[in-house]
Amino acid sequence: MKQIIEHYFQLNKHHTTIRKELTAGVITFLTMSYILVVNPNILAQAGMDREALFTTTALATIFATLMMGLYAKLPIAQAPGMGLNSFFTFTVVLTMGYTWQFALTAVFIEGIIFLLLTFFNIRELIVKNIPVILKESIPVGIGLFITLIGLKGAGIIISDTNTLVRLGDFSQHNVWIAFLGLLVTGVLFARNVNGAILLGILVATGFGFILGDVVWPSTAIVALPPSIEPIFGQALAPMLTEEGWKQILSLDMLVVVFTFLFVNLFDTVGTLIGVISKTNLADADGNFPQMKKALFSDALGTTFGAVLGTSSVTSYVESASGVASGGRTGLTAVGVALMFGLSLFLAPLFLMIPAAATSPALIIVGLFMISSVSKINFDDMSEGLPAFLTIVLMPFTYSIAEGIVFGILSFTFLKLFTGKYRQITLTLAVLSILFLVKIILEVVYK
């Protein structure tokens, strides 16, 4: 069995081991396991069954991540996307007034369109036509973005009505839990200790026990997962009635599907480019041979997730924590899927680990990812400004997709008006037009 695994994932070629890959999978799981709690909480506000959503979230994550690991053979985890679930609940259902079944149908249609775009190589074409300067900027922006997530999750920075953000309250235990985890992880990395991130998480969790912020679960640790019957297959329900088809063919459905498509596409593209850039899998232009398989895995994950009963599935930026720990192949993703499988039956144990204990992992990964900034030529304004906008708008808008959008738009216009229009490919021109249409639609539908 060991030889089969090593051969299938080509572990020797990537200078890694089964133990290192699975450890990386555990680390990625710990940094993104919050989705098991957050996704059900958000979608439940749309009227969906919260307990069923817990199981559906785990199942969709397992399926999509296994696809990424076994088919695309990449160390990338997938799960229902943050931001996409908020749009699902707060915009489509609570603002526009549609049912959650309607929203699930939109996600299902999005998944089908993604499959078609992937089959005809359109998504891969988009990725390959993103300028190299932006591909070098995306990892930097993602690094700042996930650092922000880590700092916010630990309470080291908090929101402020006057200054937007400020330093957190140091009387709170979670701040000290995070700082201890960050210190331990940093020291272990400096001493070249294997599994530094995982050890940092465990030490921080242990410190939380001492402070009384982490307690052993009072309920049974092992239990059967809740049934998904209340939400399973509801994405297809509107397709069975005449009234449902009127909604499906409406302008609102077009706008909703387009928004899901847009955010999911560029979140996934940004994550893939950013995370894979920190491995030995990408070429000098930031492309890698498994791109089409990765995008196909993403499309299948979204389609399957909609049938199960959850919002759009996307690649997770937290995968960078596993890559930083040495994950290089699809076996890392398989390890993530196995952990989510265990979480279905051991949820109280996994959910016991506080966000403050996993936040240092994200901060450390942010440090690793900003190293790409040294490759950017800021002296050329037609490249430096698009790169800068890509970098800063990811954390400041809390969206990978928005950073890419304004990076591409600024690149296109600057090259056009500085006489360097030959550097604008047809794909970039079309994307820029679509981005402008999206912005106009957002203004109209405000």
Short mmCIF file of C-alpha atoms in Angstrom, two decimals:
data_model
loop_
_atom_site.label_atom_id
_atom_site.label_comp_id
_atom_site.label_asym_id
_atom_site.label_seq_id
_atom_site.Cartn_x
_atom_site.Cartn_y
_atom_site.Cartn_z
CA MET A 1 0.00 0.00 0.00
CA LYS A 2 2.81 2.42 0.89
CA GLN A 3 4.48 1.88 -2.48
CA ILE A 4 1.17 2.39 -4.32
CA ILE A 5 0.61 5.71 -2.52
CA GLU A 6 4.18 6.87 -3.13
CA HIS A 7 3.93 5.97 -6.81
CA TYR A 8 0.48 7.48 -7.39
CA PHE A 9 1.35 10.83 -5.82
CA GLN A 10 5.01 10.74 -6.98
CA LEU A 11 6.21 11.57 -3.48
CA ASN A 12 9.89 10.98 -4.26
CA LYS A 13 9.74 13.36 -7.22
CA HIS A 14 8.36 16.08 -4.97
CA HIS A 15 10.83 15.31 -2.16
CA THR A 16 8.13 14.56 0.38
CA THR A 17 6.82 11.65 2.44
CA ILE A 18 3.47 10.18 3.44
CA ARG A 19 3.94 11.44 6.98
CA LYS A 20 4.80 14.97 5.86
CA GLU A 21 1.83 15.10 3.48
CA LEU A 22 -0.70 13.85 6.03
CA THR A 23 0.68 16.21 8.67
CA ALA A 24 0.22 19.07 6.22
CA GLY A 25 -3.36 17.87 5.69
CA VAL A 26 -4.04 18.00 9.44
CA ILE A 27 -2.68 21.55 9.60
CA THR A 28 -4.81 22.72 6.67
CA PHE A 29 -7.85 21.12 8.31
CA LEU A 30 -7.23 22.86 11.62
CA THR A 31 -6.91 26.27 9.97
CA MET A 32 -10.17 25.86 8.00
CA SER A 33 -12.29 23.67 10.30
CA TYR A 34 -14.17 26.80 11.38
CA ILE A 35 -16.26 26.35 8.23
CA LEU A 36 -18.07 23.47 9.96
CA VAL A 37 -19.53 25.99 12.40
CA VAL A 38 -19.63 29.21 10.39
CA ASN A 39 -21.24 27.91 7.19
CA PRO A 40 -24.25 26.33 8.97
CA ASN A 41 -24.70 29.44 11.10
CA ILE A 42 -24.82 31.73 8.05
CA LEU A 43 -27.01 29.55 5.82
CA ALA A 44 -29.39 28.75 8.69
CA GLN A 45 -30.38 32.43 8.69
CA ALA A 46 -31.83 31.80 5.22
CA GLY A 47 -34.23 29.29 6.79
CA MET A 48 -32.23 26.10 6.21
CA ASP A 49 -31.84 23.35 8.80
CA ARG A 50 -28.66 24.07 10.79
CA GLU A 51 -27.94 20.49 11.86
CA ALA A 52 -28.36 19.19 8.31
CA LEU A 53 -26.04 21.98 7.15
CA PHE A 54 -23.27 20.73 9.42
CA THR A 55 -23.31 17.34 7.71
CA THR A 56 -23.74 18.82 4.24
CA THR A 57 -20.81 21.21 4.77
CA ALA A 58 -18.56 18.32 5.76
CA LEU A 59 -19.72 16.06 2.91
CA ALA A 60 -19.31 18.77 0.25
CA THR A 61 -15.84 19.54 1.59
CA ILE A 62 -14.84 15.87 1.58
CA PHE A 63 -16.06 15.28 -1.97
CA ALA A 64 -14.51 18.41 -3.48
CA THR A 65 -11.21 18.04 -1.62
CA LEU A 66 -10.89 14.37 -2.60
CA MET A 67 -11.44 15.41 -6.21
CA MET A 68 -8.65 17.95 -5.87
CA GLY A 69 -6.37 15.42 -4.20
CA LEU A 70 -7.04 12.25 -6.21
CA TYR A 71 -7.83 13.76 -9.62
CA ALA A 72 -5.87 17.02 -9.80
CA LYS A 73 -3.24 15.75 -7.30
CA LEU A 74 -2.80 19.17 -5.74
CA PRO A 75 -2.42 20.06 -2.02
CA ILE A 76 -5.51 22.28 -2.15
CA ALA A 77 -8.58 21.90 0.06
CA GLN A 78 -12.06 22.96 -1.03
CA ALA A 79 -15.16 23.85 0.97
CA PRO A 80 -18.21 26.14 0.84
CA GLY A 81 -16.74 29.60 0.34
CA MET A 82 -16.92 32.43 2.82
CA GLY A 83 -18.47 35.48 1.20
CA LEU A 84 -20.37 33.26 -1.18
CA ASN A 85 -22.45 31.91 1.72
CA SER A 86 -23.09 35.47 2.93
CA PHE A 87 -24.24 36.55 -0.55
CA PHE A 88 -26.49 33.45 -0.61
CA THR A 89 -28.19 34.34 2.68
CA PHE A 90 -28.12 38.09 3.09
CA THR A 91 -28.52 39.19 -0.54
CA VAL A 92 -30.41 36.50 -2.45
CA VAL A 93 -32.71 35.36 0.36
CA LEU A 94 -33.04 38.16 2.93
CA THR A 95 -32.67 41.19 0.59
CA MET A 96 -34.02 40.01 -2.78
CA GLY A 97 -36.69 37.93 -1.05
CA TYR A 98 -36.14 34.61 -2.81
CA THR A 99 -36.32 31.22 -1.12
CA TRP A 100 -33.20 29.31 -0.17
CA GLN A 101 -34.28 26.69 -2.71
CA PHE A 102 -34.03 29.38 -5.41
CA ALA A 103 -30.55 30.31 -4.17
CA LEU A 104 -29.46 26.66 -4.24
CA THR A 105 -30.74 26.37 -7.80
CA ALA A 106 -28.59 29.38 -8.75
CA VAL A 107 -25.56 27.64 -7.24
CA PHE A 108 -26.39 24.45 -9.14
CA ILE A 109 -26.69 26.37 -12.44
CA GLU A 110 -23.40 28.10 -11.66
CA GLY A 111 -21.76 24.70 -11.19
CA ILE A 112 -23.07 23.44 -14.53
CA ILE A 113 -21.82 26.58 -16.31
CA PHE A 114 -18.44 26.13 -14.63
CA LEU A 115 -18.28 22.56 -15.90
CA LEU A 116 -18.96 23.76 -19.45
CA LEU A 117 -16.43 26.61 -19.19
CA THR A 118 -13.84 24.17 -17.90
CA PHE A 119 -14.62 21.54 -20.57
CA PHE A 120 -14.12 24.11 -23.32
CA ASN A 121 -10.91 25.39 -21.66
CA ILE A 122 -12.33 28.88 -21.13
CA ARG A 123 -11.46 29.00 -17.42
CA GLU A 124 -7.94 27.72 -18.11
CA LEU A 125 -7.59 30.35 -20.86
CA ILE A 126 -8.51 33.07 -18.38
CA VAL A 127 -5.90 31.87 -15.89
CA LYS A 128 -3.15 31.66 -18.50
CA ASN A 129 -3.92 35.17 -19.77
CA ILE A 130 -3.61 36.86 -16.40
CA PRO A 131 -0.42 38.97 -16.76
CA VAL A 132 2.71 37.61 -15.07
CA ILE A 133 3.00 40.79 -12.99
CA LEU A 134 -0.42 40.08 -11.47
CA LYS A 135 0.42 36.42 -10.91
CA GLU A 136 3.39 37.62 -8.88
CA SER A 137 1.16 40.07 -6.99
CA ILE A 138 -1.62 37.62 -6.14
CA PRO A 139 0.44 35.59 -3.59
CA VAL A 140 1.45 38.84 -1.86
CA GLY A 141 -2.16 40.03 -1.66
CA ILE A 142 -3.29 36.64 -0.40
CA GLY A 143 -0.49 36.70 2.17
CA LEU A 144 -1.76 40.00 3.56
CA PHE A 145 -5.35 38.77 3.33
CA ILE A 146 -4.82 35.62 5.36
CA THR A 147 -2.66 37.54 7.83
CA LEU A 148 -5.64 39.83 8.34
CA ILE A 149 -7.88 36.79 8.84
CA GLY A 150 -5.44 35.43 11.41
CA LEU A 151 -5.08 38.72 13.30
CA LYS A 152 -8.85 39.22 13.31
CA GLY A 153 -9.55 35.66 14.40
CA ALA A 154 -7.22 36.07 17.37
CA GLY A 155 -8.64 39.44 18.37
CA ILE A 156 -5.22 41.07 17.90
CA ILE A 157 -6.95 43.60 15.66
CA ILE A 158 -10.61 44.51 15.97
CA SER A 159 -13.07 46.75 14.13
CA ASP A 160 -13.45 50.40 15.03
CA THR A 161 -16.17 52.80 13.89
CA ASN A 162 -13.72 55.70 13.59
CA THR A 163 -10.55 54.10 12.22
CA LEU A 164 -12.01 50.89 10.73
CA VAL A 165 -9.50 48.73 12.63
CA ARG A 166 -7.40 49.08 15.77
CA LEU A 167 -5.32 47.03 18.18
CA GLY A 168 -7.37 44.53 20.19
CA ASP A 169 -7.94 44.25 23.91
CA PHE A 170 -4.88 42.68 25.55
CA SER A 171 -6.89 41.76 28.62
CA GLN A 172 -8.55 39.06 26.49
CA HIS A 173 -7.04 35.59 26.80
CA ASN A 174 -7.39 34.81 23.10
CA VAL A 175 -4.82 37.50 22.26
CA TRP A 176 -2.21 35.87 24.50
CA ILE A 177 -3.09 32.39 23.25
CA ALA A 178 -2.42 33.59 19.70
CA PHE A 179 0.83 35.39 20.59
CA LEU A 180 2.17 32.33 22.42
CA GLY A 181 1.29 30.12 19.45
CA LEU A 182 2.97 32.60 17.10
CA LEU A 183 6.13 32.74 19.22
CA VAL A 184 6.35 28.95 19.56
CA THR A 185 5.75 28.42 15.83
CA GLY A 186 8.36 31.04 14.91
CA VAL A 187 10.98 29.53 17.22
CA LEU A 188 10.32 26.02 15.92
CA PHE A 189 10.60 27.19 12.31
CA ALA A 190 13.86 28.99 13.12
CA ARG A 191 15.18 25.73 14.59
CA ASN A 192 13.99 23.76 11.52
CA VAL A 193 11.66 21.56 13.59
CA ASN A 194 9.29 19.46 11.46
CA GLY A 195 5.60 20.09 12.05
CA ALA A 196 6.25 23.53 13.56
CA ILE A 197 2.80 24.88 12.69
CA LEU A 198 0.95 21.87 14.12
CA LEU A 199 3.02 21.96 17.30
CA GLY A 200 2.30 25.67 17.64
CA ILE A 201 -1.43 25.00 17.39
CA LEU A 202 -1.25 22.26 20.03
CA VAL A 203 0.79 24.41 22.45
CA ALA A 204 -1.62 27.33 22.02
CA THR A 205 -4.60 25.03 22.63
CA GLY A 206 -2.89 23.66 25.77
CA PHE A 207 -2.36 27.22 27.00
CA GLY A 208 -6.06 27.82 26.41
CA PHE A 209 -6.80 24.87 28.71
CA ILE A 210 -4.66 26.42 31.43
CA LEU A 211 -6.46 29.77 31.08
CA GLY A 212 -9.84 28.07 31.12
CA ASP A 213 -10.80 29.25 27.62
CA VAL A 214 -10.68 25.70 26.22
CA VAL A 215 -12.70 23.01 27.96
CA TRP A 216 -13.13 19.35 27.28
CA PRO A 217 -16.46 18.65 25.53
CA SER A 218 -19.29 17.96 27.96
CA THR A 219 -21.22 15.96 25.37
CA ALA A 220 -20.29 12.62 23.85
CA ILE A 221 -17.23 12.97 21.63
CA VAL A 222 -18.41 10.31 19.17
CA ALA A 223 -21.87 10.63 17.60
CA LEU A 224 -23.61 9.96 14.28
CA PRO A 225 -23.89 13.02 12.00
CA PRO A 226 -27.33 14.67 11.56
CA SER A 227 -29.46 13.73 8.54
CA ILE A 228 -29.29 15.94 5.43
CA GLU A 229 -32.83 14.99 4.37
CA PRO A 230 -34.34 18.50 5.02
CA ILE A 231 -32.09 20.16 2.41
CA PHE A 232 -30.84 17.37 0.13
CA GLY A 233 -31.90 17.77 -3.52
CA GLN A 234 -33.76 21.04 -2.93
CA ALA A 235 -31.61 22.77 -5.58
CA LEU A 236 -33.57 20.81 -8.16
CA ALA A 237 -37.01 21.53 -6.66
CA PRO A 238 -37.74 24.79 -8.61
CA MET A 239 -37.09 22.89 -11.84
CA LEU A 240 -40.16 20.74 -11.19
CA THR A 241 -42.76 23.52 -11.25
CA GLU A 242 -43.91 26.13 -13.76
CA GLU A 243 -43.48 28.92 -11.20
CA GLY A 244 -39.98 27.69 -10.48
CA TRP A 245 -39.03 27.94 -14.15
CA LYS A 246 -40.30 31.53 -14.28
CA GLN A 247 -37.86 32.35 -11.50
CA ILE A 248 -35.04 30.41 -13.17
CA LEU A 249 -35.50 32.36 -16.42
CA SER A 250 -35.76 35.74 -14.67
CA LEU A 251 -33.28 38.62 -14.82
CA ASP A 252 -32.72 38.26 -11.08
CA MET A 253 -31.56 34.68 -11.55
CA LEU A 254 -29.15 35.89 -14.25
CA VAL A 255 -27.69 38.49 -11.90
CA VAL A 256 -27.42 36.01 -9.00
CA VAL A 257 -25.76 33.32 -11.13
CA PHE A 258 -23.36 35.86 -12.65
CA THR A 259 -22.33 37.04 -9.18
CA PHE A 260 -21.78 33.50 -7.93
CA LEU A 261 -19.79 32.75 -11.10
CA PHE A 262 -17.64 35.84 -10.81
CA VAL A 263 -16.71 35.54 -7.13
CA ASN A 264 -16.17 31.78 -7.26
CA LEU A 265 -14.06 31.91 -10.43
CA PHE A 266 -11.61 34.53 -9.24
CA ASP A 267 -11.47 33.33 -5.64
CA THR A 268 -10.48 29.92 -6.98
CA VAL A 269 -8.07 31.30 -9.57
CA GLY A 270 -6.42 33.58 -7.04
CA THR A 271 -6.08 30.82 -4.47
CA LEU A 272 -4.66 28.33 -6.97
CA ILE A 273 -2.10 30.80 -8.33
CA GLY A 274 -1.15 32.04 -4.88
CA VAL A 275 -0.80 28.69 -3.13
CA ILE A 276 0.79 26.77 -6.01
CA SER A 277 3.36 29.55 -6.45
CA LYS A 278 4.84 28.42 -3.13
CA THR A 279 5.48 24.89 -4.41
CA ASN A 280 7.67 23.53 -7.19
CA LEU A 281 4.63 22.84 -9.38
CA ALA A 282 4.32 26.12 -11.32
CA ASP A 283 6.40 27.36 -14.25
CA ALA A 284 7.95 30.83 -14.64
CA ASP A 285 4.61 32.27 -15.80
CA GLY A 286 2.72 30.89 -12.81
CA ASN A 287 0.97 28.12 -14.79
CA PHE A 288 0.92 24.45 -13.88
CA PRO A 289 -0.16 21.33 -15.80
CA GLN A 290 -2.95 20.35 -13.39
CA MET A 291 -4.80 23.64 -13.84
CA LYS A 292 -7.68 22.20 -15.90
CA LYS A 293 -8.12 19.29 -13.51
CA ALA A 294 -8.11 21.68 -10.56
CA LEU A 295 -10.79 23.86 -12.15
CA PHE A 296 -12.83 20.78 -13.07
CA SER A 297 -12.62 19.60 -9.45
CA ASP A 298 -13.86 23.00 -8.31
CA ALA A 299 -16.79 22.93 -10.74
CA LEU A 300 -17.82 19.42 -9.70
CA GLY A 301 -17.53 20.40 -6.04
CA THR A 302 -19.89 23.34 -6.51
CA THR A 303 -22.43 21.27 -8.47
CA PHE A 304 -22.35 18.36 -6.01
CA GLY A 305 -22.48 20.74 -3.04
CA ALA A 306 -25.60 22.43 -4.42
CA VAL A 307 -27.37 19.07 -4.70
CA LEU A 308 -26.34 18.23 -1.13
CA GLY A 309 -27.66 21.60 0.01
CA THR A 310 -24.91 24.19 0.46
CA SER A 311 -23.59 27.34 -1.20
CA SER A 312 -20.76 27.46 -3.75
CA VAL A 313 -17.64 25.41 -3.07
CA THR A 314 -14.27 27.04 -3.71
CA SER A 315 -10.56 26.44 -3.14
CA TYR A 316 -9.41 27.53 0.32
CA VAL A 317 -6.61 29.98 0.87
CA GLU A 318 -5.91 28.23 4.19
CA SER A 319 -4.40 25.45 2.07
CA ALA A 320 -1.28 27.60 2.14
CA SER A 321 -0.73 26.57 5.77
CA GLY A 322 -0.37 22.94 4.70
CA VAL A 323 1.91 23.89 1.81
CA ALA A 324 4.07 25.92 4.21
CA SER A 325 4.35 22.77 6.34
CA GLY A 326 5.70 20.75 3.43
CA GLY A 327 2.56 19.57 1.61
CA ARG A 328 3.32 19.21 -2.09
CA THR A 329 0.93 16.63 -3.55
CA GLY A 330 -2.70 15.57 -3.62
CA LEU A 331 -2.04 13.36 -0.60
CA THR A 332 -2.20 16.52 1.52
CA ALA A 333 -5.74 17.15 0.21
CA VAL A 334 -6.64 13.52 0.92
CA GLY A 335 -5.43 14.08 4.47
CA VAL A 336 -7.72 17.11 4.77
CA ALA A 337 -10.67 15.08 3.50
CA LEU A 338 -9.95 12.30 6.00
CA MET A 339 -9.94 14.83 8.84
CA PHE A 340 -13.28 16.23 7.74
CA GLY A 341 -14.54 12.64 7.57
CA LEU A 342 -13.50 12.14 11.19
CA SER A 343 -15.07 15.46 12.15
CA LEU A 344 -18.47 14.11 11.11
CA PHE A 345 -18.27 11.73 14.07
CA LEU A 346 -15.85 13.63 16.34
CA ALA A 347 -17.06 17.18 15.88
CA PRO A 348 -16.91 18.19 19.59
CA LEU A 349 -13.24 17.22 19.78
CA PHE A 350 -12.15 19.10 16.66
CA LEU A 351 -14.30 22.15 17.34
CA MET A 352 -12.74 22.42 20.79
CA ILE A 353 -9.62 24.02 19.27
CA PRO A 354 -10.14 27.82 19.42
CA ALA A 355 -9.65 30.21 16.52
CA ALA A 356 -6.90 31.93 18.52
CA ALA A 357 -4.84 28.72 18.40
CA THR A 358 -5.04 28.40 14.61
CA SER A 359 -4.57 32.11 13.90
CA PRO A 360 -0.74 31.96 14.25
CA ALA A 361 -0.62 29.44 11.40
CA LEU A 362 -2.31 31.95 9.09
CA ILE A 363 -0.01 34.77 10.19
CA ILE A 364 3.10 32.64 9.57
CA VAL A 365 1.80 31.62 6.14
CA GLY A 366 1.18 35.29 5.34
CA LEU A 367 4.86 35.90 6.07
CA PHE A 368 5.89 33.17 3.64
CA MET A 369 3.62 34.38 0.85
CA ILE A 370 4.66 38.04 0.72
CA SER A 371 8.17 37.06 -0.39
CA SER A 372 6.95 37.27 -4.01
CA VAL A 373 6.88 41.06 -3.69
CA SER A 374 10.60 41.14 -4.49
CA LYS A 375 9.82 40.01 -8.08
CA ILE A 376 7.58 42.99 -8.84
CA ASN A 377 8.89 45.93 -10.86
CA PHE A 378 7.33 48.97 -9.17
CA ASP A 379 9.39 51.38 -11.26
CA ASP A 380 7.13 50.81 -14.28
CA MET A 381 3.87 52.53 -13.30
CA SER A 382 1.88 50.55 -15.91
CA GLU A 383 2.80 47.38 -14.01
CA GLY A 384 3.54 48.67 -10.52
CA LEU A 385 0.10 50.25 -9.98
CA PRO A 386 -1.92 47.18 -11.10
CA ALA A 387 0.33 45.03 -8.89
CA PHE A 388 -0.15 47.38 -5.95
CA LEU A 389 -3.94 47.48 -6.36
CA THR A 390 -4.07 43.69 -6.58
CA ILE A 391 -2.08 43.43 -3.35
CA VAL A 392 -3.85 46.01 -1.21
CA LEU A 393 -7.44 45.46 -2.33
CA MET A 394 -7.46 41.80 -1.34
CA PRO A 395 -7.17 42.51 2.41
CA PHE A 396 -8.91 45.90 2.30
CA THR A 397 -12.00 44.55 0.49
CA TYR A 398 -11.75 41.17 2.23
CA SER A 399 -11.93 39.51 -1.18
CA ILE A 400 -9.36 37.80 -3.40
CA ALA A 401 -11.69 38.27 -6.36
CA GLU A 402 -11.93 42.05 -6.01
CA GLY A 403 -8.16 42.37 -5.87
CA ILE A 404 -7.83 40.49 -9.16
CA VAL A 405 -10.65 42.50 -10.77
CA PHE A 406 -9.10 45.90 -10.09
CA GLY A 407 -5.65 44.58 -10.90
CA ILE A 408 -6.81 43.48 -14.35
CA LEU A 409 -8.88 46.63 -14.97
CA SER A 410 -6.00 48.94 -14.04
CA PHE A 411 -3.53 46.86 -16.08
CA THR A 412 -5.79 47.07 -19.15
CA PHE A 413 -6.43 50.82 -18.94
CA LEU A 414 -2.84 51.76 -18.09
CA LYS A 415 -1.44 49.71 -20.97
CA LEU A 416 -4.11 51.14 -23.29
CA PHE A 417 -3.45 54.80 -22.44
CA THR A 418 0.34 54.51 -22.30
CA GLY A 419 0.61 53.12 -25.82
CA LYS A 420 1.39 49.56 -24.68
CA TYR A 421 -1.92 48.16 -25.91
CA ARG A 422 -0.19 45.21 -27.61
CA GLN A 423 0.28 43.74 -24.13
CA ILE A 424 -3.51 43.55 -23.75
CA THR A 425 -4.70 40.14 -24.89
CA LEU A 426 -8.19 39.54 -26.24
CA THR A 427 -9.02 37.60 -23.07
CA LEU A 428 -7.98 40.55 -20.88
CA ALA A 429 -10.06 42.94 -22.97
CA VAL A 430 -13.16 40.73 -22.66
CA LEU A 431 -12.62 40.29 -18.92
CA SER A 432 -12.28 44.03 -18.42
CA ILE A 433 -15.57 44.65 -20.25
CA LEU A 434 -17.29 41.98 -18.12
CA PHE A 435 -15.89 43.52 -14.93
CA LEU A 436 -17.25 46.91 -15.92
CA VAL A 437 -20.65 45.33 -16.64
CA LYS A 438 -20.58 43.70 -13.20
CA ILE A 439 -19.82 47.03 -11.51
CA ILE A 440 -22.68 48.71 -13.41
CA LEU A 441 -25.09 45.90 -12.45
CA GLU A 442 -24.08 46.28 -8.80
CA VAL A 443 -24.84 50.01 -8.98
CA VAL A 444 -28.21 49.37 -10.64
CA TYR A 445 -29.21 46.71 -8.12
CA LYS A 446 -28.15 48.67 -5.04
#
